Short mmCIF file of C-alpha atoms in Angstrom, two decimals:
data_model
loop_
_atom_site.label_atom_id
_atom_site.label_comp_id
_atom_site.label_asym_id
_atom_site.label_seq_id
_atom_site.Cartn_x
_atom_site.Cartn_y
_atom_site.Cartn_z
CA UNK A 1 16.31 4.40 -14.88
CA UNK A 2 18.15 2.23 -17.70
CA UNK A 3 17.08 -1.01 -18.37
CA UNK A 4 20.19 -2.51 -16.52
CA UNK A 5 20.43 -0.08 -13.52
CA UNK A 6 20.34 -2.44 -10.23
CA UNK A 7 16.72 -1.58 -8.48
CA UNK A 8 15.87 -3.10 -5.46
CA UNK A 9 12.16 -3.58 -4.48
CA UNK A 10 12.23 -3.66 -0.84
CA UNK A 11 9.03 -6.07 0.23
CA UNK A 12 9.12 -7.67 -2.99
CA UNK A 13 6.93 -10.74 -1.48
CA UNK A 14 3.62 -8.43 -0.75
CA UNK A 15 1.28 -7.46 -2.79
CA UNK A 16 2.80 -4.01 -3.93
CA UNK A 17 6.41 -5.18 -4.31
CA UNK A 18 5.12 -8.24 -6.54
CA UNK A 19 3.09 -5.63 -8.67
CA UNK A 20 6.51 -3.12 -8.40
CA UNK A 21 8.23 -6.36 -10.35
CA UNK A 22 5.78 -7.47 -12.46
CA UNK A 23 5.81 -3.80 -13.65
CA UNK A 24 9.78 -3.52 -14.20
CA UNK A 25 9.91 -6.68 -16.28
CA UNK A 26 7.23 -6.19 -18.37
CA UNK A 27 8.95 -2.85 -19.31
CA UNK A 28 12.21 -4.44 -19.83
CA UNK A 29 14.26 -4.19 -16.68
CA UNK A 30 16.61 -6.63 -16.10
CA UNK A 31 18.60 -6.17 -13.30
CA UNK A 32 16.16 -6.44 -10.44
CA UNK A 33 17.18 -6.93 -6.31
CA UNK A 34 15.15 -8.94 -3.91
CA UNK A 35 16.04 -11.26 -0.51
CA UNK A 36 13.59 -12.74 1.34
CA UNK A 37 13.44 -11.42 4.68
CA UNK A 38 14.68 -14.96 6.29
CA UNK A 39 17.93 -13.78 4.50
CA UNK A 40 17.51 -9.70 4.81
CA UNK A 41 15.70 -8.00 8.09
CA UNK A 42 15.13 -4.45 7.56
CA UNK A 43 14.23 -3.83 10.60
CA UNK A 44 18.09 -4.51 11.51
CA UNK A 45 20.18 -1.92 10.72
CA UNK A 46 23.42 -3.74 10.63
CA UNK A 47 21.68 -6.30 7.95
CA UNK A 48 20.26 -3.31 6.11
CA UNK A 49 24.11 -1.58 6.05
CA UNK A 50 25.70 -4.58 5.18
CA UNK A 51 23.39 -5.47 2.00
CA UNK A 52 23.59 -1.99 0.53
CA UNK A 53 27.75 -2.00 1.05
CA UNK A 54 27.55 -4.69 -0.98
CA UNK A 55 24.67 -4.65 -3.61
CA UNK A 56 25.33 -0.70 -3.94
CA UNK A 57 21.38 -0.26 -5.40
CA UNK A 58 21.29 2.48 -7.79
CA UNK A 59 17.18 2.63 -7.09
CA UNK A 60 15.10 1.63 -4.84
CA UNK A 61 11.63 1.30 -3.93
CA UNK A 62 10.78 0.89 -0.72
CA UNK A 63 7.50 -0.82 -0.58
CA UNK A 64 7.85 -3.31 2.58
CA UNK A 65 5.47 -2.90 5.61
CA UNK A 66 4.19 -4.19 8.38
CA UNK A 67 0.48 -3.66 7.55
CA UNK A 68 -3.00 -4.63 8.65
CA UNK A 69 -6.53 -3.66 9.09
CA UNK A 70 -8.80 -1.72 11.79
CA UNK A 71 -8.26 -4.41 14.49
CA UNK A 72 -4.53 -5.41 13.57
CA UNK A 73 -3.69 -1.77 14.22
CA UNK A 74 -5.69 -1.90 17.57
CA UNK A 75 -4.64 -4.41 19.00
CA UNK A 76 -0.66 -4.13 18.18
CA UNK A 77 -0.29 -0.15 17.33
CA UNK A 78 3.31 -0.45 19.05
CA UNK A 79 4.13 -3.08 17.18
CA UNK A 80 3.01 -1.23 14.12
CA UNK A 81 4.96 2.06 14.19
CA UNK A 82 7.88 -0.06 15.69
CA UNK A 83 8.91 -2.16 12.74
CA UNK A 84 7.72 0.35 10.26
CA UNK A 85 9.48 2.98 11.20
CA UNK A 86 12.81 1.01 11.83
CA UNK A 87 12.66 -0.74 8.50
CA UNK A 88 12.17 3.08 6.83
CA UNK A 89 14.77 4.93 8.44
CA UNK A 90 17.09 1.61 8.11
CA UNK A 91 16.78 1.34 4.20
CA UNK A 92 16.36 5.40 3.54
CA UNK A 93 19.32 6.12 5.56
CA UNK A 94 21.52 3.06 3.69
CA UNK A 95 20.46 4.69 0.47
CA UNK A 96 21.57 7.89 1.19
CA UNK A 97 24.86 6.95 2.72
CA UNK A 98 25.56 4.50 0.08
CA UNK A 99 24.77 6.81 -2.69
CA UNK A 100 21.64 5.52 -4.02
CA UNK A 101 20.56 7.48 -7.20
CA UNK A 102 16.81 7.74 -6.21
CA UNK A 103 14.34 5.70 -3.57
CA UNK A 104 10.62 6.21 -4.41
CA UNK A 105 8.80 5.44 -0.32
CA UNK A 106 5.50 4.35 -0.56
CA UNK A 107 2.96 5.64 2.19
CA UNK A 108 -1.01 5.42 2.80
CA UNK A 109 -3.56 7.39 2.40
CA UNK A 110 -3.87 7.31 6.35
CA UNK A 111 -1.33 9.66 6.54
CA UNK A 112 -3.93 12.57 6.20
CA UNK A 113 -6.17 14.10 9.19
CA UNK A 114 -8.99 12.40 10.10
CA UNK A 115 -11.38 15.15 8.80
CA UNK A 116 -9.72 16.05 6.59
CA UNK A 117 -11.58 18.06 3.27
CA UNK A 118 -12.25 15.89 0.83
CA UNK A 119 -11.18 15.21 -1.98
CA UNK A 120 -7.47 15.15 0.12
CA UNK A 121 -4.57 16.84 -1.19
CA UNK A 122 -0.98 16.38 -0.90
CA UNK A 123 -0.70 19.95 1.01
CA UNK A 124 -3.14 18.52 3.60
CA UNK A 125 -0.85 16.83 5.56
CA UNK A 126 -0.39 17.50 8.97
CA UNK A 127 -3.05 20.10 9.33
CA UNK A 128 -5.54 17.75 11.57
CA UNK A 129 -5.81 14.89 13.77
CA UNK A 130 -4.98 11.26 12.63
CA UNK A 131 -7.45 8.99 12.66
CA UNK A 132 -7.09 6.84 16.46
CA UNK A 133 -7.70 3.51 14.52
CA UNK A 134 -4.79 3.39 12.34
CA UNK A 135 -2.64 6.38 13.98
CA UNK A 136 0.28 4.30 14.67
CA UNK A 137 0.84 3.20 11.45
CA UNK A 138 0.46 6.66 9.94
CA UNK A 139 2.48 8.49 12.35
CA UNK A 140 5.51 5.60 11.03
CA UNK A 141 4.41 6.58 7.36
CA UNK A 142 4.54 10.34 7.92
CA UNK A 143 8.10 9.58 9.51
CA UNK A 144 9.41 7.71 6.64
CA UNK A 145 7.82 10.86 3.82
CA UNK A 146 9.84 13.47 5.93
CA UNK A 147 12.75 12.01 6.33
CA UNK A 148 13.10 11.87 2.67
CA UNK A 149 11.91 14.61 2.15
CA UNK A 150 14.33 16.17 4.74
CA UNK A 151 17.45 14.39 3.39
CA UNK A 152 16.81 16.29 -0.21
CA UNK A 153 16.86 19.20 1.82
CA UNK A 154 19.69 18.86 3.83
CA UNK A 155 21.77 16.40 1.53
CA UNK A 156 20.00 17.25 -2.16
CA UNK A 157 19.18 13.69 -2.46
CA UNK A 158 16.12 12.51 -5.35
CA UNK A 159 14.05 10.84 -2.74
CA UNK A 160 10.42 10.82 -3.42
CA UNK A 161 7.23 9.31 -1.70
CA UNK A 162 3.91 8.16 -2.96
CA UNK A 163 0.61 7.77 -1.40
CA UNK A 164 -1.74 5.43 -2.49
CA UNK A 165 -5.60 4.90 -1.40
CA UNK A 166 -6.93 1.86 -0.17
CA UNK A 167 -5.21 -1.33 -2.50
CA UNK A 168 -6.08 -4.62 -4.12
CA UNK A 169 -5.59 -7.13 -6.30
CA UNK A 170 -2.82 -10.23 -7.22
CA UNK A 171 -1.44 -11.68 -3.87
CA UNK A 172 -3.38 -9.68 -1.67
CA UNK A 173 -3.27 -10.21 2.56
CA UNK A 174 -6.09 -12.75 3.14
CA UNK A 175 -5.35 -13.00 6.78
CA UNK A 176 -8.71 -12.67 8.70
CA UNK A 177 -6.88 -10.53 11.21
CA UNK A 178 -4.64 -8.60 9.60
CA UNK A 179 -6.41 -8.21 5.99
CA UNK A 180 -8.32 -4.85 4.98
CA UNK A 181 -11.09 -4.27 4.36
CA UNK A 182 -11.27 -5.57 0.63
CA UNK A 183 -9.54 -9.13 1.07
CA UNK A 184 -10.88 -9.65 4.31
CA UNK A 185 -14.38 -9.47 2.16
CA UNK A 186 -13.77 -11.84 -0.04
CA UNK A 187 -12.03 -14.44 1.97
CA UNK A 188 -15.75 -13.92 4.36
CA UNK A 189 -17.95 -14.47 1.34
CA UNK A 190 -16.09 -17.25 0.17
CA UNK A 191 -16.00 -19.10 2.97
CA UNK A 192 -19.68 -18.58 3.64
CA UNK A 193 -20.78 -19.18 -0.09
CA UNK A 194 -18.43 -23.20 0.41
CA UNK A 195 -20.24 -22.79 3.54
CA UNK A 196 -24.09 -22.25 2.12
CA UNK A 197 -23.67 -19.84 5.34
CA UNK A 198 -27.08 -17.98 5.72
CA UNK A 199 -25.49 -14.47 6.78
CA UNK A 200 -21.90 -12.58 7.00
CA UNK A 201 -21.29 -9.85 9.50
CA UNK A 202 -19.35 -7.18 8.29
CA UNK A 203 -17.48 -4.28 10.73
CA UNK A 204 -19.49 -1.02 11.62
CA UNK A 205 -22.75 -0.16 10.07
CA UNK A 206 -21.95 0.44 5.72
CA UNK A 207 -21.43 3.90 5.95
CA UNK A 208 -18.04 5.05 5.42
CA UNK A 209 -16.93 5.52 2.03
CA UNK A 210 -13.60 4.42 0.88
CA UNK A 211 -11.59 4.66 -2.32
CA UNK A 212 -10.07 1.61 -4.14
CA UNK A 213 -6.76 1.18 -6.47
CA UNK A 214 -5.86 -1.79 -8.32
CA UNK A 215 -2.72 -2.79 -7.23
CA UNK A 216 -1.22 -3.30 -10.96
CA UNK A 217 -2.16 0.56 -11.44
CA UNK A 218 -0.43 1.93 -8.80
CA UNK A 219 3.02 -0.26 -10.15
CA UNK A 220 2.84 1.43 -13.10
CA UNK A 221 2.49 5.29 -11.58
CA UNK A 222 5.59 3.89 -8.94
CA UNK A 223 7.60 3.11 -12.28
CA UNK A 224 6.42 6.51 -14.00
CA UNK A 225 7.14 8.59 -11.01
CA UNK A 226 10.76 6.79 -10.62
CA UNK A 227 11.81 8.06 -14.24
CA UNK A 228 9.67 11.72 -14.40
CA UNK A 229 8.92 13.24 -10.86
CA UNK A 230 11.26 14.65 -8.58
CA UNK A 231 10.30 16.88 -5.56
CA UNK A 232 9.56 16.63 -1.65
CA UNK A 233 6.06 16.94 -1.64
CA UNK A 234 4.06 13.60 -1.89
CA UNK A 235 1.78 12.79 -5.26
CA UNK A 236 -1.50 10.70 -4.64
CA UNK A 237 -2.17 7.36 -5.74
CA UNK A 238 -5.71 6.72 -6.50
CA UNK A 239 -9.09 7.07 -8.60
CA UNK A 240 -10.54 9.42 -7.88
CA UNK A 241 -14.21 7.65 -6.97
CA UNK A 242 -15.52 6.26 -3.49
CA UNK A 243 -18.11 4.02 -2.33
CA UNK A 244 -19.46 3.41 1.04
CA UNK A 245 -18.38 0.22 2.89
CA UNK A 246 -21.95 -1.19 2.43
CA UNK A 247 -22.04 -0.79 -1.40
CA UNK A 248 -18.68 -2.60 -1.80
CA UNK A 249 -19.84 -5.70 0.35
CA UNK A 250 -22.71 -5.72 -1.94
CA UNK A 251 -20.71 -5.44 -5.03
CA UNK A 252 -18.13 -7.97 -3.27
CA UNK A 253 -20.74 -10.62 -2.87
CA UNK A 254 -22.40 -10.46 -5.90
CA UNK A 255 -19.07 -10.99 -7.68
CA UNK A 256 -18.04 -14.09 -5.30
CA UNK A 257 -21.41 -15.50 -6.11
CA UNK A 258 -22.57 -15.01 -2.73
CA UNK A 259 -26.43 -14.80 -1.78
CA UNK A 260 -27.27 -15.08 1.42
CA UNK A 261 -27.76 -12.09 4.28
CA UNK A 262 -25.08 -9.50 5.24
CA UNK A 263 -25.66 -8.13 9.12
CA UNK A 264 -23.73 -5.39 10.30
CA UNK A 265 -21.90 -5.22 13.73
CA UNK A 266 -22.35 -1.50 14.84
CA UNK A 267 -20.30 -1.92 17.76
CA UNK A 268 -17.06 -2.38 15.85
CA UNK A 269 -15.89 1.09 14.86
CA UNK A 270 -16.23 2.11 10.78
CA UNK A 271 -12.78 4.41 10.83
CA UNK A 272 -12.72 7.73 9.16
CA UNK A 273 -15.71 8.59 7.67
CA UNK A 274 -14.42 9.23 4.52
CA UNK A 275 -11.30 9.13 2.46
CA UNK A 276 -10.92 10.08 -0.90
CA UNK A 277 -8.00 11.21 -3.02
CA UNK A 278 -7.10 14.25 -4.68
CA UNK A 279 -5.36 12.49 -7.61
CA UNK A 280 -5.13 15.71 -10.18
CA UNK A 281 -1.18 16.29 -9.48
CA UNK A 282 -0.29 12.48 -11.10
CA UNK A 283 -3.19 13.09 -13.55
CA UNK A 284 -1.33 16.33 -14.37
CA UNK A 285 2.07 14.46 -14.32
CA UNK A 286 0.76 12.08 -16.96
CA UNK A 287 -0.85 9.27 -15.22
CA UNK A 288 -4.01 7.68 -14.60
CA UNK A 289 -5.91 4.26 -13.04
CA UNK A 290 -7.04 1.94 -15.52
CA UNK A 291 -9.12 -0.84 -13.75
CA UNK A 292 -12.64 -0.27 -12.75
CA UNK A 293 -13.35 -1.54 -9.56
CA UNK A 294 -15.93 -4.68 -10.86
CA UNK A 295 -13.51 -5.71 -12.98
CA UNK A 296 -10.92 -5.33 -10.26
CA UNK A 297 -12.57 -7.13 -7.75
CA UNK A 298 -13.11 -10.14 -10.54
CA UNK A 299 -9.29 -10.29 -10.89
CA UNK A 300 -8.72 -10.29 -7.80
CA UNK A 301 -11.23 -13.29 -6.30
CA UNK A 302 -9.78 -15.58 -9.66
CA UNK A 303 -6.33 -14.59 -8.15
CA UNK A 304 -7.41 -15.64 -4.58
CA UNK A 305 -8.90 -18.91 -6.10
CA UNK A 306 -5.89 -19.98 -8.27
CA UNK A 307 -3.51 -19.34 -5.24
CA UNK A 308 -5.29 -21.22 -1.98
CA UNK A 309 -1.53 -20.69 -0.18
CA UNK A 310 -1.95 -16.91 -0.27
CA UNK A 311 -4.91 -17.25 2.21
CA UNK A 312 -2.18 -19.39 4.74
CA UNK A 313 -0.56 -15.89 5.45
#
């Protein structure tokens, strides 16, 4: 990309697009798309056609979503793989027709079987089950990966996809519904620490392990993959380290300065067991994280108390 090509960051108001922009200007990019969706629906194809006839994009990054945690999914999962996969085939298929240079997709981790062997790689997809909690959602992320990738077959298009783990960070989904698992800790430790709450009950019983990326991290691999990969096969997005669910609620409340008791509600489900990246191809590639998960956290909970709107989501 040159510094004055026209990029647009699809989902520029969530936490990834925000990170996607903070990441262009700070390296100097100056000509950089966004609409609110009041203005721009992508899940309407005619809206979608019409902005791209007339913006003419050169790059894109596709980062919008409709995206939740364990009981969002349940309780809406055709709602979920509805608008995702409409607003991905909308804006993939009015970058290809409008002769887009290069669209980067960005996926989840989710995308992989359920059981998958650990740590995941990119060829691991599609060899297993999906996990029943989120498979909605990942069946409409898996959609959006091959059609890309089956456009650069058919077409010889330079559309690529990224996966990343579990996120965080700046303007994070506070939404005590449709949060993960990360934010939706905070926002329950802060409420009980203004509170003086005596306990918090946390979702399934600790034991699942999960992976974390800050979400300023992955920005930068998006912006390094958009100017040195090319290829149909995925890359990774992550750390390469995991913790169980029970060790980051500890860690989580220590750093909110919360003391009191956490219980643990074994009849909610915990989701796949486990879930951690294989992240050698973008180490290989020339990338790697750079924000340890304390420190991450920290950021995070002084960007969640500088910004009280952001928990109004």
């Amino acid at each position: 990309m040159n510094k004055n090509d026209r990029i647009f960051v699809a989902g520029h108001k969530g936490m990834v697009g925000s990170a996607i922009i903070r990441e262009l200007e700070k390296q100097g990019y100056a000509n950089i798309l966004t609409l609110p969706h009041c203005r721009l629906d992508l899940t309407s194809q005619k809206d979608v056609e019409a902005f791209f006839q007339s913006e003419k994009p050169e790059y894109v990054f596709l980062a919008a979503a409709k995206v939740g945690g364990i009981e969002a999914n349940a309780n809406a999962p055709a709602d979920f793989m509805y608008e995702n996969i409409m607003l991905e085939m909308n804006v993939i298929h009015a970058a290809w027709q409008n002769g887009c240079r290069k669209l980067e997709f960005l996926g989840s981790s989710c995308i992989y079987p359920r059981l998958a062997p650990q740590p995941m790689t990119e060829s691991c997809l599609l060899t297993g089950e999906l996990e029943k909690t989120n498979e909605a959602y990942a069946l409409a992320k898996i959609s959006g990966l091959k059609y890309c990738e089956f456009l650069n077959r058919q077409y010889g298009t330079d559309f690529i996809s990224v996966m990343p783990t579990n996120l965080y960070g700046p303007n994070d989904n506070y939404h005590p519904i449709h949060s993960h698992v990360l934010p939706a800790m905070i926002l329950k430790f802060h409420e009980a620490k203004v509170t003086d709450a005596s306990s918090v009950i946390c979702w399934g019983d600790g034991s699942a392990m999960r992976e974390f990326l800050y979400v300023d991290d992955l920005a930068e691999l998006c912006v390094f993959l958009m100017n040195h990969y090319s290829g149909d096969e995925t890359v990774n997005a992550g750390t390469g380290k995991e913790l169980s669910i029970k060790e980051l609620a500890e860690m989580t409340a220590q750093i909110v300065g919360y003391n009191g008791e956490i219980l643990w509600d074994t009849e909610k489900p915990n989701g796949t067991p486990r879930k951690l990246l294989d992240v050698s191809k973008a180490e290989k590639l020339g990338w790697k994280y750079k924000t340890e998960l304390k420190d991450g956290i920290r950021m995070a909970y002084e960007d969640f108390l500088r910004n009280p709107e952001i928990r109004k989501r």
